[in-house]
PDB file of C-alpha atoms in Angstrom:
ATOM      1  CA  MET A   1       4.142 -46.972 -11.569  1.00 90.00           C
ATOM      2  CA  ILE A   2       1.177 -49.216 -12.104  1.00 95.00           C
ATOM      3  CA  SER A   3      -0.555 -45.736 -13.460  1.00 95.00           C
ATOM      4  CA  PHE A   4       2.033 -44.680 -16.051  1.00 96.00           C
ATOM      5  CA  PHE A   5       1.597 -48.789 -17.658  1.00 97.00           C
ATOM      6  CA  LYS A   6      -2.319 -48.315 -17.645  1.00 97.00           C
ATOM      7  CA  GLU A   7      -1.862 -45.172 -19.226  1.00 96.00           C
ATOM      8  CA  LEU A   8       0.614 -46.759 -21.894  1.00 97.00           C
ATOM      9  CA  PHE A   9      -1.805 -49.765 -22.392  1.00 98.00           C
ATOM     10  CA  ASN A  10      -4.375 -46.931 -22.405  1.00 97.00           C
ATOM     11  CA  TYR A  11      -2.470 -45.342 -25.504  1.00 98.00           C
ATOM     12  CA  ASN A  12      -1.847 -49.047 -27.172  1.00 98.00           C
ATOM     13  CA  HIS A  13      -5.616 -49.952 -27.213  1.00 98.00           C
ATOM     14  CA  TYR A  14      -6.814 -46.204 -28.593  1.00 97.00           C
ATOM     15  CA  GLN A  15      -3.799 -46.407 -31.216  1.00 98.00           C
ATOM     16  CA  ASN A  16      -5.256 -49.889 -32.609  1.00 98.00           C
ATOM     17  CA  GLN A  17      -8.432 -48.733 -32.249  1.00 97.00           C
ATOM     18  CA  SER A  18      -7.304 -45.691 -34.417  1.00 96.00           C
ATOM     19  CA  VAL A  19      -5.496 -48.224 -37.334  1.00 97.00           C
ATOM     20  CA  ILE A  20      -9.076 -50.507 -37.130  1.00 97.00           C
ATOM     21  CA  GLU A  21     -11.133 -47.673 -37.829  1.00 96.00           C
ATOM     22  CA  ALA A  22      -8.828 -46.679 -40.230  1.00 94.00           C
ATOM     23  CA  PHE A  23      -9.142 -49.941 -41.855  1.00 94.00           C
ATOM     24  CA  ASP A  24     -12.612 -49.792 -41.850  1.00 90.00           C
ATOM     25  CA  LYS A  25     -12.777 -46.163 -44.047  1.00 89.00           C
ATOM     26  CA  GLN A  26     -10.240 -47.782 -46.397  1.00 82.00           C
ATOM     27  CA  GLU A  27     -11.426 -50.993 -46.427  1.00 74.00           C
ATOM     28  CA  GLU A  28     -11.605 -51.252 -50.618  1.00 74.00           C
ATOM     29  CA  MET A  29      -8.038 -50.320 -50.446  1.00 72.00           C
ATOM     30  CA  LEU A  30      -7.139 -52.616 -47.267  1.00 75.00           C
ATOM     31  CA  GLN A  31      -4.095 -55.042 -48.183  1.00 81.00           C
ATOM     32  CA  GLN A  32      -3.305 -58.662 -46.653  1.00 85.00           C
ATOM     33  CA  HIS A  33      -0.414 -57.294 -45.614  1.00 88.00           C
ATOM     34  CA  ASP A  34      -1.172 -54.838 -43.152  1.00 91.00           C
ATOM     35  CA  LEU A  35      -3.985 -57.193 -41.950  1.00 94.00           C
ATOM     36  CA  LYS A  36      -1.497 -59.472 -41.452  1.00 95.00           C
ATOM     37  CA  LEU A  37       0.703 -57.202 -39.396  1.00 96.00           C
ATOM     38  CA  PHE A  38      -1.597 -55.565 -37.595  1.00 97.00           C
ATOM     39  CA  SER A  39      -3.225 -58.953 -36.546  1.00 97.00           C
ATOM     40  CA  HIS A  40       0.414 -60.562 -35.687  1.00 97.00           C
ATOM     41  CA  ILE A  41       0.097 -57.120 -32.802  1.00 98.00           C
ATOM     42  CA  LEU A  42      -2.821 -58.663 -31.575  1.00 98.00           C
ATOM     43  CA  ASN A  43      -1.994 -62.145 -31.200  1.00 97.00           C
ATOM     44  CA  ALA A  44       1.396 -61.329 -29.712  1.00 97.00           C
ATOM     45  CA  HIS A  45      -0.254 -59.240 -27.098  1.00 97.00           C
ATOM     46  CA  GLN A  46      -2.536 -61.950 -26.283  1.00 96.00           C
ATOM     47  CA  VAL A  47       0.184 -64.619 -26.169  1.00 95.00           C
ATOM     48  CA  TRP A  48       2.287 -62.118 -23.489  1.00 96.00           C
ATOM     49  CA  ASN A  49      -1.031 -62.315 -21.616  1.00 97.00           C
ATOM     50  CA  ILE A  50      -1.584 -65.792 -21.699  1.00 95.00           C
ATOM     51  CA  ARG A  51       2.006 -66.274 -20.438  1.00 94.00           C
ATOM     52  CA  ILE A  52       1.307 -63.862 -17.358  1.00 95.00           C
ATOM     53  CA  ASP A  53      -1.587 -65.472 -16.767  1.00 90.00           C
ATOM     54  CA  LYS A  54      -0.753 -69.366 -17.739  1.00 86.00           C
ATOM     55  CA  VAL A  55      -4.132 -70.559 -19.571  1.00 80.00           C
ATOM     56  CA  GLU A  56      -3.549 -71.736 -23.437  1.00 75.00           C
ATOM     57  CA  SER A  57      -3.748 -69.518 -26.626  1.00 74.00           C
ATOM     58  CA  PRO A  58      -6.605 -69.416 -29.193  1.00 77.00           C
ATOM     59  CA  PHE A  59      -4.645 -68.141 -31.665  1.00 79.00           C
ATOM     60  CA  GLY A  60      -1.420 -68.499 -33.525  1.00 82.00           C
ATOM     61  CA  ILE A  61       1.058 -65.473 -33.615  1.00 87.00           C
ATOM     62  CA  TRP A  62       0.871 -64.922 -37.362  1.00 90.00           C
ATOM     63  CA  ASP A  63      -3.042 -65.795 -37.643  1.00 93.00           C
ATOM     64  CA  THR A  64      -4.820 -63.066 -39.484  1.00 93.00           C
ATOM     65  CA  HIS A  65      -8.564 -62.165 -38.144  1.00 95.00           C
ATOM     66  CA  PRO A  66     -10.980 -61.073 -40.305  1.00 94.00           C
ATOM     67  CA  LEU A  67     -11.759 -57.376 -40.426  1.00 94.00           C
ATOM     68  CA  LYS A  68     -14.882 -57.674 -37.766  1.00 95.00           C
ATOM     69  CA  LYS A  69     -13.534 -59.339 -34.957  1.00 97.00           C
ATOM     70  CA  LEU A  70     -10.568 -57.124 -34.216  1.00 97.00           C
ATOM     71  CA  PRO A  71     -12.496 -55.098 -32.025  1.00 98.00           C
ATOM     72  CA  GLN A  72     -13.497 -57.546 -30.323  1.00 98.00           C
ATOM     73  CA  ILE A  73      -9.753 -58.890 -30.000  1.00 97.00           C
ATOM     74  CA  ASN A  74      -8.328 -55.883 -28.858  1.00 98.00           C
ATOM     75  CA  ALA A  75     -10.672 -54.886 -26.181  1.00 98.00           C
ATOM     76  CA  ARG A  76     -10.265 -57.829 -24.558  1.00 97.00           C
ATOM     77  CA  ASN A  77      -6.145 -57.738 -24.731  1.00 97.00           C
ATOM     78  CA  TYR A  78      -6.554 -54.238 -22.831  1.00 98.00           C
ATOM     79  CA  ALA A  79      -8.927 -55.503 -20.295  1.00 98.00           C
ATOM     80  CA  ALA A  80      -6.584 -58.549 -19.791  1.00 97.00           C
ATOM     81  CA  SER A  81      -3.473 -56.284 -19.499  1.00 98.00           C
ATOM     82  CA  ILE A  82      -5.404 -53.738 -16.974  1.00 98.00           C
ATOM     83  CA  ASP A  83      -6.561 -56.910 -15.143  1.00 97.00           C
ATOM     84  CA  ILE A  84      -2.935 -58.349 -14.980  1.00 97.00           C
ATOM     85  CA  ILE A  85      -1.703 -54.871 -13.609  1.00 98.00           C
ATOM     86  CA  ASP A  86      -3.981 -54.664 -10.981  1.00 97.00           C
ATOM     87  CA  ARG A  87      -3.411 -58.612  -9.792  1.00 97.00           C
ATOM     88  CA  PHE A  88       0.285 -58.834 -10.063  1.00 96.00           C
ATOM     89  CA  ALA A  89       3.317 -56.977  -8.954  1.00 97.00           C
ATOM     90  CA  LEU A  90       5.143 -55.369 -11.640  1.00 97.00           C
ATOM     91  CA  THR A  91       8.458 -57.146  -9.961  1.00 97.00           C
ATOM     92  CA  GLU A  92       7.028 -60.300  -9.824  1.00 96.00           C
ATOM     93  CA  SER A  93       9.081 -63.016 -12.062  1.00 97.00           C
ATOM     94  CA  VAL A  94       7.245 -64.790 -14.929  1.00 96.00           C
ATOM     95  CA  SER A  95       8.347 -67.896 -16.392  1.00 95.00           C
ATOM     96  CA  TYR A  96       7.165 -68.675 -20.031  1.00 93.00           C
ATOM     97  CA  VAL A  97       8.185 -71.012 -22.990  1.00 89.00           C
ATOM     98  CA  ASN A  98       8.768 -69.202 -26.361  1.00 87.00           C
ATOM     99  CA  SER A  99       7.575 -69.492 -29.683  1.00 84.00           C
ATOM    100  CA  ARG A 100      10.764 -71.490 -30.228  1.00 89.00           C
ATOM    101  CA  GLY A 101      10.763 -73.758 -26.949  1.00 90.00           C
ATOM    102  CA  GLU A 102      13.277 -72.033 -24.983  1.00 95.00           C
ATOM    103  CA  SER A 103      12.292 -71.356 -21.551  1.00 96.00           C
ATOM    104  CA  HIS A 104      12.444 -67.518 -19.947  1.00 97.00           C
ATOM    105  CA  GLN A 105      12.362 -65.419 -17.077  1.00 97.00           C
ATOM    106  CA  LYS A 106      11.320 -62.178 -17.333  1.00 97.00           C
ATOM    107  CA  SER A 107       9.784 -59.289 -14.731  1.00 97.00           C
ATOM    108  CA  LEU A 108       5.869 -58.591 -15.279  1.00 98.00           C
ATOM    109  CA  ARG A 109       7.411 -54.682 -16.021  1.00 98.00           C
ATOM    110  CA  ASP A 110       9.810 -55.697 -18.734  1.00 98.00           C
ATOM    111  CA  ILE A 111       6.971 -57.850 -20.088  1.00 98.00           C
ATOM    112  CA  LEU A 112       4.076 -54.983 -20.722  1.00 98.00           C
ATOM    113  CA  PHE A 113       6.592 -53.105 -21.838  1.00 98.00           C
ATOM    114  CA  HIS A 114       7.914 -55.368 -24.463  1.00 98.00           C
ATOM    115  CA  ILE A 115       3.945 -55.524 -25.467  1.00 98.00           C
ATOM    116  CA  VAL A 116       3.263 -52.125 -25.961  1.00 98.00           C
ATOM    117  CA  ASN A 117       6.862 -51.663 -27.491  1.00 97.00           C
ATOM    118  CA  HIS A 118       5.937 -54.285 -29.891  1.00 98.00           C
ATOM    119  CA  SER A 119       2.988 -53.257 -31.006  1.00 98.00           C
ATOM    120  CA  THR A 120       4.400 -49.782 -31.385  1.00 97.00           C
ATOM    121  CA  HIS A 121       6.716 -51.231 -33.862  1.00 97.00           C
ATOM    122  CA  HIS A 122       4.741 -52.772 -35.813  1.00 97.00           C
ATOM    123  CA  ARG A 123       1.545 -49.818 -36.233  1.00 97.00           C
ATOM    124  CA  ALA A 124       4.989 -47.958 -37.361  1.00 96.00           C
ATOM    125  CA  GLN A 125       5.592 -50.026 -40.220  1.00 96.00           C
ATOM    126  CA  ILE A 126       1.582 -50.387 -40.992  1.00 96.00           C
ATOM    127  CA  MET A 127       1.842 -46.520 -41.616  1.00 95.00           C
ATOM    128  CA  LEU A 128       5.321 -47.019 -43.673  1.00 94.00           C
ATOM    129  CA  LEU A 129       3.429 -49.576 -46.240  1.00 92.00           C
ATOM    130  CA  TRP A 130       0.291 -47.039 -46.584  1.00 92.00           C
ATOM    131  CA  ARG A 131       3.028 -43.806 -47.330  1.00 92.00           C
ATOM    132  CA  GLN A 132       4.451 -45.796 -49.688  1.00 90.00           C
ATOM    133  CA  PHE A 133       1.355 -46.877 -50.979  1.00 87.00           C
ATOM    134  CA  GLY A 134      -0.214 -43.095 -51.174  1.00 88.00           C
ATOM    135  CA  LYS A 135      -2.117 -43.612 -48.110  1.00 89.00           C
ATOM    136  CA  LYS A 136      -1.962 -41.177 -45.774  1.00 91.00           C
ATOM    137  CA  PRO A 137      -0.592 -42.672 -42.343  1.00 94.00           C
ATOM    138  CA  LEU A 138      -1.859 -42.068 -38.642  1.00 95.00           C
ATOM    139  CA  THR A 139      -0.043 -40.073 -35.973  1.00 93.00           C
ATOM    140  CA  THR A 140       0.324 -42.968 -33.880  1.00 92.00           C
ATOM    141  CA  ASP A 141       3.666 -41.424 -31.726  1.00 91.00           C
ATOM    142  CA  TYR A 142       3.022 -41.538 -27.599  1.00 92.00           C
ATOM    143  CA  ILE A 143       3.772 -37.936 -27.617  1.00 90.00           C
ATOM    144  CA  TYR A 144       1.058 -36.850 -29.419  1.00 88.00           C
ATOM    145  CA  TYR A 145      -1.212 -39.282 -27.396  1.00 88.00           C
ATOM    146  CA  ASN A 146      -2.967 -36.786 -24.791  1.00 74.00           C
ATOM    147  CA  ASN A 147      -2.724 -33.611 -26.947  1.00 53.00           C
TER     148      ASN A 147
END
């Protein structure tokens, strides 16, 4: 199970990097909503890592980052998640307070899956926006990742 979660985070990191590279290539066509939504993916990933590790977050959930900072944030998130997978049991319970101030408790396994699922959801939204604005979307489905 640990190797599966590491593979999921490899996939997540790779697809985030693919989107960042596409942003770089199309910088003149980059829409503010693309950058805002992608920043949210990275911010939420970091917030979950921080909830697990119990440290303070440097960003708000909807802060928008400059394009040039995205690769470093993505790399830090990936490294932190892999470190968490190595240090904690997947069945361990994590207590946290959400953005509305509500207390919750979930297994690490559920939180890690949520991070990847949340990222996939919002990358798909970005690809839909690209299609609507005449840009060619990336294929970011997990099933195509290892082919």
